[in-house]
Tab-separated table of C-alpha atoms in Angstrom:
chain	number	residue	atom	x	y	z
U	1	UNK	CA	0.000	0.000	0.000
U	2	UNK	CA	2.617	1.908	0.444
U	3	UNK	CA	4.690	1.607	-2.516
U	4	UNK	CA	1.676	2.662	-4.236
U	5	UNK	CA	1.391	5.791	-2.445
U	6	UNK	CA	4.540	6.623	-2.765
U	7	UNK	CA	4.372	5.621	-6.602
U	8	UNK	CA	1.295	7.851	-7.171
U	9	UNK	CA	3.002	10.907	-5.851
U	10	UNK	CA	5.486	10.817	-8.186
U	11	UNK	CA	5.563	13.112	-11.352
U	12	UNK	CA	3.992	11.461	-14.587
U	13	UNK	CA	6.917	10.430	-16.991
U	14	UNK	CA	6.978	11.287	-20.848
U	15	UNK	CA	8.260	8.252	-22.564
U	16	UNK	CA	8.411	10.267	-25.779
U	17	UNK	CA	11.403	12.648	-24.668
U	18	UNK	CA	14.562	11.655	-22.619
U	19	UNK	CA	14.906	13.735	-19.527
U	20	UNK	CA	17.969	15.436	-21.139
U	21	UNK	CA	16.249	16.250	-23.763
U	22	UNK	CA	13.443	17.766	-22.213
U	23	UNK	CA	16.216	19.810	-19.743
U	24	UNK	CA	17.859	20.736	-23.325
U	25	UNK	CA	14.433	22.238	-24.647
U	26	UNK	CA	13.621	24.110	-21.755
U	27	UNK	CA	16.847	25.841	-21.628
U	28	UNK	CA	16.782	26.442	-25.256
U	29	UNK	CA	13.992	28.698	-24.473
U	30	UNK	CA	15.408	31.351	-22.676
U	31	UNK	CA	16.713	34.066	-25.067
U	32	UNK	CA	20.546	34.349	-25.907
U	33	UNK	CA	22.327	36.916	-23.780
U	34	UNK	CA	23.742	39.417	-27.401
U	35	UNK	CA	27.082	39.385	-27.327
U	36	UNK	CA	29.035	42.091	-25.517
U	37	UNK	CA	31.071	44.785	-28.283
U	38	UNK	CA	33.380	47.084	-26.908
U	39	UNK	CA	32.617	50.522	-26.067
U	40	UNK	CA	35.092	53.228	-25.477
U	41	UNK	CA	33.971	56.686	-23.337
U	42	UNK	CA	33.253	58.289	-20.684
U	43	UNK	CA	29.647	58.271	-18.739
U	44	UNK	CA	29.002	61.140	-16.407
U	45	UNK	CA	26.301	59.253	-14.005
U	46	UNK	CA	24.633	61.150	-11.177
U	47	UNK	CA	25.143	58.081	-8.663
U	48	UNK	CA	21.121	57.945	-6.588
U	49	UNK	CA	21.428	57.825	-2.811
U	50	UNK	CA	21.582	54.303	-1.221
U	51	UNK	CA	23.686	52.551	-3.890
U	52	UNK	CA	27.297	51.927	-3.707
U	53	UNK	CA	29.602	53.078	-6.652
U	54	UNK	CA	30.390	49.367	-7.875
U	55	UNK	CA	26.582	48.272	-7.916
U	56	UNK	CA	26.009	51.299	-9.919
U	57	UNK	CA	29.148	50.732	-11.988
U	58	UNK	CA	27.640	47.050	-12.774
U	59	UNK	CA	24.231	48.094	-13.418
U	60	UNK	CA	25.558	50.621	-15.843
U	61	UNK	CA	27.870	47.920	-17.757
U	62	UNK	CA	24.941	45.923	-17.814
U	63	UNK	CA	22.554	48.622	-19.919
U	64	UNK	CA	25.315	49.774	-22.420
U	65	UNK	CA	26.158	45.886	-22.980
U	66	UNK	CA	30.182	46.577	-22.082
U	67	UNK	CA	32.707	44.179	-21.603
U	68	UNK	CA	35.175	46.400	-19.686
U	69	UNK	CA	34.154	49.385	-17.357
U	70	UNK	CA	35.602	51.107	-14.338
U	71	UNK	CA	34.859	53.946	-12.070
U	72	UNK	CA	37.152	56.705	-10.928
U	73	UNK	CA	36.526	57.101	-7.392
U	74	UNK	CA	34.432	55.802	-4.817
U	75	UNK	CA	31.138	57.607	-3.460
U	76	UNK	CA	29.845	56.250	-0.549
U	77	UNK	CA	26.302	54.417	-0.471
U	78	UNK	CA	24.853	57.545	1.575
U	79	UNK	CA	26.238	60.036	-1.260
U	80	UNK	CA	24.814	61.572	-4.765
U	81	UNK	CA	26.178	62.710	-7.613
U	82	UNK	CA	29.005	62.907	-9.856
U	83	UNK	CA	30.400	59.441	-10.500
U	84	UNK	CA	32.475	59.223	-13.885
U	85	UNK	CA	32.406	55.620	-15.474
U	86	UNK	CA	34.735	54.695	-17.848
U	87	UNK	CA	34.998	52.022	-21.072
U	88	UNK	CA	36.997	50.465	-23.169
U	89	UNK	CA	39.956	52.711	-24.147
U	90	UNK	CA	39.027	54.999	-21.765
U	91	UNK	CA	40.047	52.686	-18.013
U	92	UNK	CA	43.450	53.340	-19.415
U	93	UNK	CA	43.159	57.002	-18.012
U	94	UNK	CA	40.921	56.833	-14.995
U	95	UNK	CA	43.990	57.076	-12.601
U	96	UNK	CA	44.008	60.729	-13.515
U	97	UNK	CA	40.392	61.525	-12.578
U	98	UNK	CA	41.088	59.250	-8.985
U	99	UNK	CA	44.117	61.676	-8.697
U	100	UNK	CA	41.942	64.973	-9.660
U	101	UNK	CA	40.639	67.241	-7.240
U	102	UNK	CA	37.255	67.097	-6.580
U	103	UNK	CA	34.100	69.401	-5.601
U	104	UNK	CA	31.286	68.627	-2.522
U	105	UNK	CA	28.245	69.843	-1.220
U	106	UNK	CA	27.561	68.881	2.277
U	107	UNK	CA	25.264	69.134	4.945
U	108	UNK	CA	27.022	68.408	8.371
U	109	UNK	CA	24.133	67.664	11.430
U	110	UNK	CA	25.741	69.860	14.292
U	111	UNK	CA	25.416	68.784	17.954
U	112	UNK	CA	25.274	65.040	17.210
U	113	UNK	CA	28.272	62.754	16.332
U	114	UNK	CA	27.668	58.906	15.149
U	115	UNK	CA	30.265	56.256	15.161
U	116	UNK	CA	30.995	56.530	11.225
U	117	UNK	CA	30.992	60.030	10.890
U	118	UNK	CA	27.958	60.015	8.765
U	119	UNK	CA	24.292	59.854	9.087
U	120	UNK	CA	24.501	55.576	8.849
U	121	UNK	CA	26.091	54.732	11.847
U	122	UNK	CA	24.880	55.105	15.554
U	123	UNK	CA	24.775	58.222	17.581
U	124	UNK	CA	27.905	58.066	20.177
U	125	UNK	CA	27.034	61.637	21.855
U	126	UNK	CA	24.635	64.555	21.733
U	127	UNK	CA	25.524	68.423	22.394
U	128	UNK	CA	23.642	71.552	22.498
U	129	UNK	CA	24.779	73.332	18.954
U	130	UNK	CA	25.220	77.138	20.551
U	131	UNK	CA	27.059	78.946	17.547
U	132	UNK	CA	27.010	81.867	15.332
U	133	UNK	CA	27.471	82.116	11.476
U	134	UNK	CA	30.413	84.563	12.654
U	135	UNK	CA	32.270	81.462	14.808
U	136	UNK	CA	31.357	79.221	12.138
U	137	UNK	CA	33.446	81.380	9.193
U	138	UNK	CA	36.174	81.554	12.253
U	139	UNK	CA	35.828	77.673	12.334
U	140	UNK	CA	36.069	77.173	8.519
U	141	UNK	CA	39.054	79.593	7.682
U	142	UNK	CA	41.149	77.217	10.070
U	143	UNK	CA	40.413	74.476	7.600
U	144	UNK	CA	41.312	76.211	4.205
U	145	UNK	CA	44.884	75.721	2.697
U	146	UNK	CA	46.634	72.568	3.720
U	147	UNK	CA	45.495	70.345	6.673
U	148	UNK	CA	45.902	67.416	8.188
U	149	UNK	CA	43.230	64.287	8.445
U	150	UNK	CA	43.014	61.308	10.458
U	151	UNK	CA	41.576	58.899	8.260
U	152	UNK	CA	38.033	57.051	9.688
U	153	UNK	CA	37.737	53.236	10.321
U	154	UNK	CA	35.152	53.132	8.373
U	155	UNK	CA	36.831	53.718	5.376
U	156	UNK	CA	37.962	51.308	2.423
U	157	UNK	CA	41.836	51.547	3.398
U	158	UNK	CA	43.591	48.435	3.978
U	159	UNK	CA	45.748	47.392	7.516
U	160	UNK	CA	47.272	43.434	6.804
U	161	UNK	CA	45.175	42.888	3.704
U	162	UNK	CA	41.647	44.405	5.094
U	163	UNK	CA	39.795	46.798	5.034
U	164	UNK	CA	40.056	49.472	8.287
U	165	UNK	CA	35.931	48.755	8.127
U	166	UNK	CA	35.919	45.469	9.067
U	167	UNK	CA	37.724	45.597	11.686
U	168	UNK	CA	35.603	48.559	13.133
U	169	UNK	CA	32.881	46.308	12.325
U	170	UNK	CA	34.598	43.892	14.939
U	171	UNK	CA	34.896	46.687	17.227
U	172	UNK	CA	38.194	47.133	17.047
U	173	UNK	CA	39.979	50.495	16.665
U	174	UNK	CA	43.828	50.722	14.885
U	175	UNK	CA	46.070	53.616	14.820
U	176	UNK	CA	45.907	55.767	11.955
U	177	UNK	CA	48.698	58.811	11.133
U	178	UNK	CA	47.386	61.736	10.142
U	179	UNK	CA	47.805	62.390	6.088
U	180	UNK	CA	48.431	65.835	4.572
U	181	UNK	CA	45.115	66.806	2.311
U	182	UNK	CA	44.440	70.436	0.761
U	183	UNK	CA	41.289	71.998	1.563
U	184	UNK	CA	41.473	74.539	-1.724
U	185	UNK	CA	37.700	76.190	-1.448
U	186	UNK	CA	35.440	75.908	1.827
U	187	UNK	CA	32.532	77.720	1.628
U	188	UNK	CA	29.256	78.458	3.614
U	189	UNK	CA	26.240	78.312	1.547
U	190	UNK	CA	23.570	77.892	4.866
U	191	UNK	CA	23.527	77.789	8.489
U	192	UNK	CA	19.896	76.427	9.289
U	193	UNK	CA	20.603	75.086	13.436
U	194	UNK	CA	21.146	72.362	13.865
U	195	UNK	CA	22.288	71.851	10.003
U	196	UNK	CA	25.313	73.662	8.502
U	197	UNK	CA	25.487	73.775	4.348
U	198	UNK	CA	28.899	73.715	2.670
U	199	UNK	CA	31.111	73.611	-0.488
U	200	UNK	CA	34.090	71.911	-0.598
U	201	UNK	CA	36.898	71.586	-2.599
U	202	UNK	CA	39.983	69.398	-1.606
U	203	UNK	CA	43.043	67.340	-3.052
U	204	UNK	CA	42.715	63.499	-3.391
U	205	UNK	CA	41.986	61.452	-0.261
U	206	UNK	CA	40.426	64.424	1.634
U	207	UNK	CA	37.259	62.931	3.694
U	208	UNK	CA	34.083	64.778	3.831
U	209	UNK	CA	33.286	63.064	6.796
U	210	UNK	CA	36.389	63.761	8.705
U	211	UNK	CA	35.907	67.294	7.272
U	212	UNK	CA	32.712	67.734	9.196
U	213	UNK	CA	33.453	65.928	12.343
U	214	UNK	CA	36.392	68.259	12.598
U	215	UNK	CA	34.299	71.373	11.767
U	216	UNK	CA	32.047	70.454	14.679
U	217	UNK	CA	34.609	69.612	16.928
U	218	UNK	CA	36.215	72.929	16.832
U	219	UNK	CA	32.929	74.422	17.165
U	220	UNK	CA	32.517	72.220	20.585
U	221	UNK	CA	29.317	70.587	19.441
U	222	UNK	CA	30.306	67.749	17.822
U	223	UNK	CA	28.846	66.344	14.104
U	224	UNK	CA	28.500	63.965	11.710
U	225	UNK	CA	27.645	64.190	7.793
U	226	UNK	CA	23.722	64.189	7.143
U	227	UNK	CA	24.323	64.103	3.472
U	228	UNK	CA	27.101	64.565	0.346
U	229	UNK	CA	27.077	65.415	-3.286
U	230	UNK	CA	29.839	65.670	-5.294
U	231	UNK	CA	29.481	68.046	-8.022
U	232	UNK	CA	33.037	67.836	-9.693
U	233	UNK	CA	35.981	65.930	-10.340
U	234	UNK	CA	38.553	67.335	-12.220
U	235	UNK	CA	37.131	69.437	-15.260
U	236	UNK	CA	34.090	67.306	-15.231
U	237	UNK	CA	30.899	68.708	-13.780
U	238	UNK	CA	27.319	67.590	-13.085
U	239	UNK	CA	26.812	69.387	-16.527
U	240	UNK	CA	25.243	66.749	-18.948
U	241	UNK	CA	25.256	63.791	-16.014
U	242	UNK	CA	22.714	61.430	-16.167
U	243	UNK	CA	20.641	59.054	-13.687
U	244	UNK	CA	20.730	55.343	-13.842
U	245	UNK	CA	17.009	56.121	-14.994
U	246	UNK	CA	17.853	58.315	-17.667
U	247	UNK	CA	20.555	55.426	-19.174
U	248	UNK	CA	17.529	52.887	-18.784
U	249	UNK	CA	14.511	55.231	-20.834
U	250	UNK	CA	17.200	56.179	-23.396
U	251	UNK	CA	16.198	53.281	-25.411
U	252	UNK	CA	18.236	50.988	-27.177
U	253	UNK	CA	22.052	50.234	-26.347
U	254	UNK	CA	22.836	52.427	-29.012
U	255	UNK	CA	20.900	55.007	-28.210
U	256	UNK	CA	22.447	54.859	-24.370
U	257	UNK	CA	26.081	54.563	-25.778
U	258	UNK	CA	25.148	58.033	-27.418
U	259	UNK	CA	25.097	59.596	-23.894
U	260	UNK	CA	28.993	58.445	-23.238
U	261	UNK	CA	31.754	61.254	-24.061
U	262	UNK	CA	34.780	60.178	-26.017
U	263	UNK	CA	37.557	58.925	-24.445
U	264	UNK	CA	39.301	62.155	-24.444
U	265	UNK	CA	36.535	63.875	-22.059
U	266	UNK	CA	38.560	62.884	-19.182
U	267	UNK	CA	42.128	64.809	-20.495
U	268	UNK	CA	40.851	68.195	-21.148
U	269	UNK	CA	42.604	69.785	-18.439
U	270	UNK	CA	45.793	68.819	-20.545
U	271	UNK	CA	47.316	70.614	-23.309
U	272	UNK	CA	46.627	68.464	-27.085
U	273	UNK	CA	49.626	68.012	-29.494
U	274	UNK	CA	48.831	67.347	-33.047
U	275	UNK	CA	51.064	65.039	-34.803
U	276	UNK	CA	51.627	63.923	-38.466
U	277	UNK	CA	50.534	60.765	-39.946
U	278	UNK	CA	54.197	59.141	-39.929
U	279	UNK	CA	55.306	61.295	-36.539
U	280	UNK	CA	51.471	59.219	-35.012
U	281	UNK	CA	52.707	55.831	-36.747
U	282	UNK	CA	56.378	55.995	-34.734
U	283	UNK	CA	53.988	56.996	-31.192
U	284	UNK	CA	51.757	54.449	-31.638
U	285	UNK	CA	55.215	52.364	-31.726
U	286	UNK	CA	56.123	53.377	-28.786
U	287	UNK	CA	59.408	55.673	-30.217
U	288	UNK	CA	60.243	58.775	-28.081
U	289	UNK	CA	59.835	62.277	-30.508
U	290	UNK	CA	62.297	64.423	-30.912
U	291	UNK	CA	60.252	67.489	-32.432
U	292	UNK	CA	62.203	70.744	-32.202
U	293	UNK	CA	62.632	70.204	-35.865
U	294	UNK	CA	59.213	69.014	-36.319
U	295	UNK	CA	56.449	71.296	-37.601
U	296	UNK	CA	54.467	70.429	-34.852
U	297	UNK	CA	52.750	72.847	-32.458
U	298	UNK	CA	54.022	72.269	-28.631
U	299	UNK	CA	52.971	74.071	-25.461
U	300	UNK	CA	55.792	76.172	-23.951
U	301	UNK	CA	56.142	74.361	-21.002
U	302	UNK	CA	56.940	71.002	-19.977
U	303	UNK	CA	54.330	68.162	-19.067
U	304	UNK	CA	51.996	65.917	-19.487
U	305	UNK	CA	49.718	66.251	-23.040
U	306	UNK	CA	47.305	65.211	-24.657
U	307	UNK	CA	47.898	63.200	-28.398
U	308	UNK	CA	46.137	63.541	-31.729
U	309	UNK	CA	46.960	62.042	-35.246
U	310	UNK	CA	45.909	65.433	-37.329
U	311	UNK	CA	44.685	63.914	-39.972
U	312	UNK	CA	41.883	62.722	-38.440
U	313	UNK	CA	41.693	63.854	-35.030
U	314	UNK	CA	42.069	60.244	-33.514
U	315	UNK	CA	43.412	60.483	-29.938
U	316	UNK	CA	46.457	58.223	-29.435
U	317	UNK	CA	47.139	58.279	-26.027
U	318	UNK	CA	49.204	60.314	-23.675
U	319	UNK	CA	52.765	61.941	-23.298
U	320	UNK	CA	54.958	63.405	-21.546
U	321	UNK	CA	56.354	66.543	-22.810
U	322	UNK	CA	60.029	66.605	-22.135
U	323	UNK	CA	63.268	69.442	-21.917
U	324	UNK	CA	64.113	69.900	-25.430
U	325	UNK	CA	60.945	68.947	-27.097
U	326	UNK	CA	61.401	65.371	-26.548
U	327	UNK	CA	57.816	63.607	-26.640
U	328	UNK	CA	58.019	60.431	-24.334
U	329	UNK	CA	54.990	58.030	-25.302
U	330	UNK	CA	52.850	57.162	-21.642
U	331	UNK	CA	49.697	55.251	-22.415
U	332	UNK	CA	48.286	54.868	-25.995
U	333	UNK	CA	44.946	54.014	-27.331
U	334	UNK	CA	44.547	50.792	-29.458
U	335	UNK	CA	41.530	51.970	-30.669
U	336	UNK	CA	43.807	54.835	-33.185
């Protein structure tokens, strides 16, 4: 009685197909993934609150149908805005725009500090906020010009292999040395009490958070940041950025890859040098330039630049402009 039981709870069996064919069929039903074709440029995304830079990064990758993408600086899941993504050609220079300086707009919550620094973590202490928008400008000139920063444990640097944040997620506190950032702009846009509204710009590895810890520290109330927008990095801007939405409604992957700028949008802030057909065929080899004789155009002063084949405006990569008109190849496009 049993066996029949058991038998008659069993799924009916079609004789007609072998199991692995019928596994074969149903998998030939799903539709084929199109294959991925490289994309080179630049995507100015305005990165939504709650997401962290790589999600956004993947999900980005993912609508333009990219095989190779990077971003070019972190933002934190709490903050907005300007998040460059590069493609393609374009990775190749994304350690400039990491090096760049950058541009914030941030609210800092006076009178309450948390144990990240920001408005995710847990409040640690509360303090009346009792301060004008004169002590405040006081507080902020101290903070202009070069400074020093103890960097957070909750941040993505690495002690032994890990990240400081997982060991603060342990509960366990390390030793950090102070590192020398430049605070090149600080500006007061609101003072609303308890919330304080400012414009920042600093030098690479300058935190935000830090920033407005500090800020309320020296104004003996404590803080912590309530919120953070970046709204430049480098010569790039918020000018022409676009939401993860945006990408999505634009249509077809063609359509989205329309939204990208070239790969030279992140090298504007460096002078372009024009070279002949056969001068751009010994570059792309890799040969050093000597070009005083050359009728080429140069800038008067040394550095790095910016490289074009004239005939047809194809960027070939990046040099360094040497004493005596010497043109040392750096990183080339494959693409020219």
């Amino acid at each position: 009685m049993t066996d029949i039981q058991t038998a008659a709870q069993l799924p009916p069996i079609d004789d007609a197909a072998p199991q692995g064919a019928k596994r074969r069929h149903a998998g030939a039903q799903r539709p084929a993934r199109p294959p991925r074709v490289p994309v080179h440029g630049v995507l100015l995304l305005d990165k939504p609150v709650g997401l962290s830079s790589n999600d956004a990064l993947v999900r980005a990758k993912r609508m333009l149908n990219a095989p190779k993408a990077g971003h070019t600086g972190t933002l934190d899941p709490f903050a907005t805005g300007l998040l460059p993504l590069c493609f393609g050609e374009a990775t190749k220079f994304s350690q400039d725009l990491l090096e760049a300086d950058k541009t914030y707009e941030a609210v800092v919550h006076l009178g309450i500090t948390t144990d990240t620094g920001d408005t995710e973590g847990q409040v640690t202490a509360q303090q009346p906020v009792q301060c004008t928008v004169e002590q405040i400008e006081q507080v902020l000139a101290q903070f202009r010009g070069p400074i020093s920063q103890v960097p957070p444990m909750h941040s993505a640097l690495k002690r032994d292999g890990r990240p400081l944040y997982e060991y603060a997620r342990a509960g366990i506190t390390l030793e950090r040395e102070a590192r020398d950032v430049t605070i090149h702009h600080l500006e007061l846009l609101a003072f609303a009490p308890p919330m304080l509204s400012i414009r920042v710009t600093c030098s690479k590895g300058t935190y935000i958070r830090v920033l407005g810890e500090d800020i309320g520290a020296a104004l003996g109330c404590g803080a912590h940041l309530n919120a953070l927008r970046r709204t430049g990095a480098g010569s790039l801007t918020l000018q022409g950025a676009v939401t993860l939405e945006q990408l999505e409604q634009a249509g077809e992957v063609a359509d989205r890859r329309a939204l990208l700028l070239p790969v030279d949008g992140l090298l504007q802030s460096f002078a372009a040098v024009h070279l002949t057909d056969e001068l751009a065929r010994r570059f792309l080899q890799g040969q050093r330039l000597a070009l005083g004789k050359e009728s080429v155009a140069l800038p008067p002063e040394p550095g790095r630049v910016r490289v074009y084949r004239a005939s047809d405006l194809a960027l070939l990569g990046t040099a360094l402009l040497q004493p005596y008109d010497v043109l040392a190849p750096e990183r080339l496009v494959s693409t020219a």
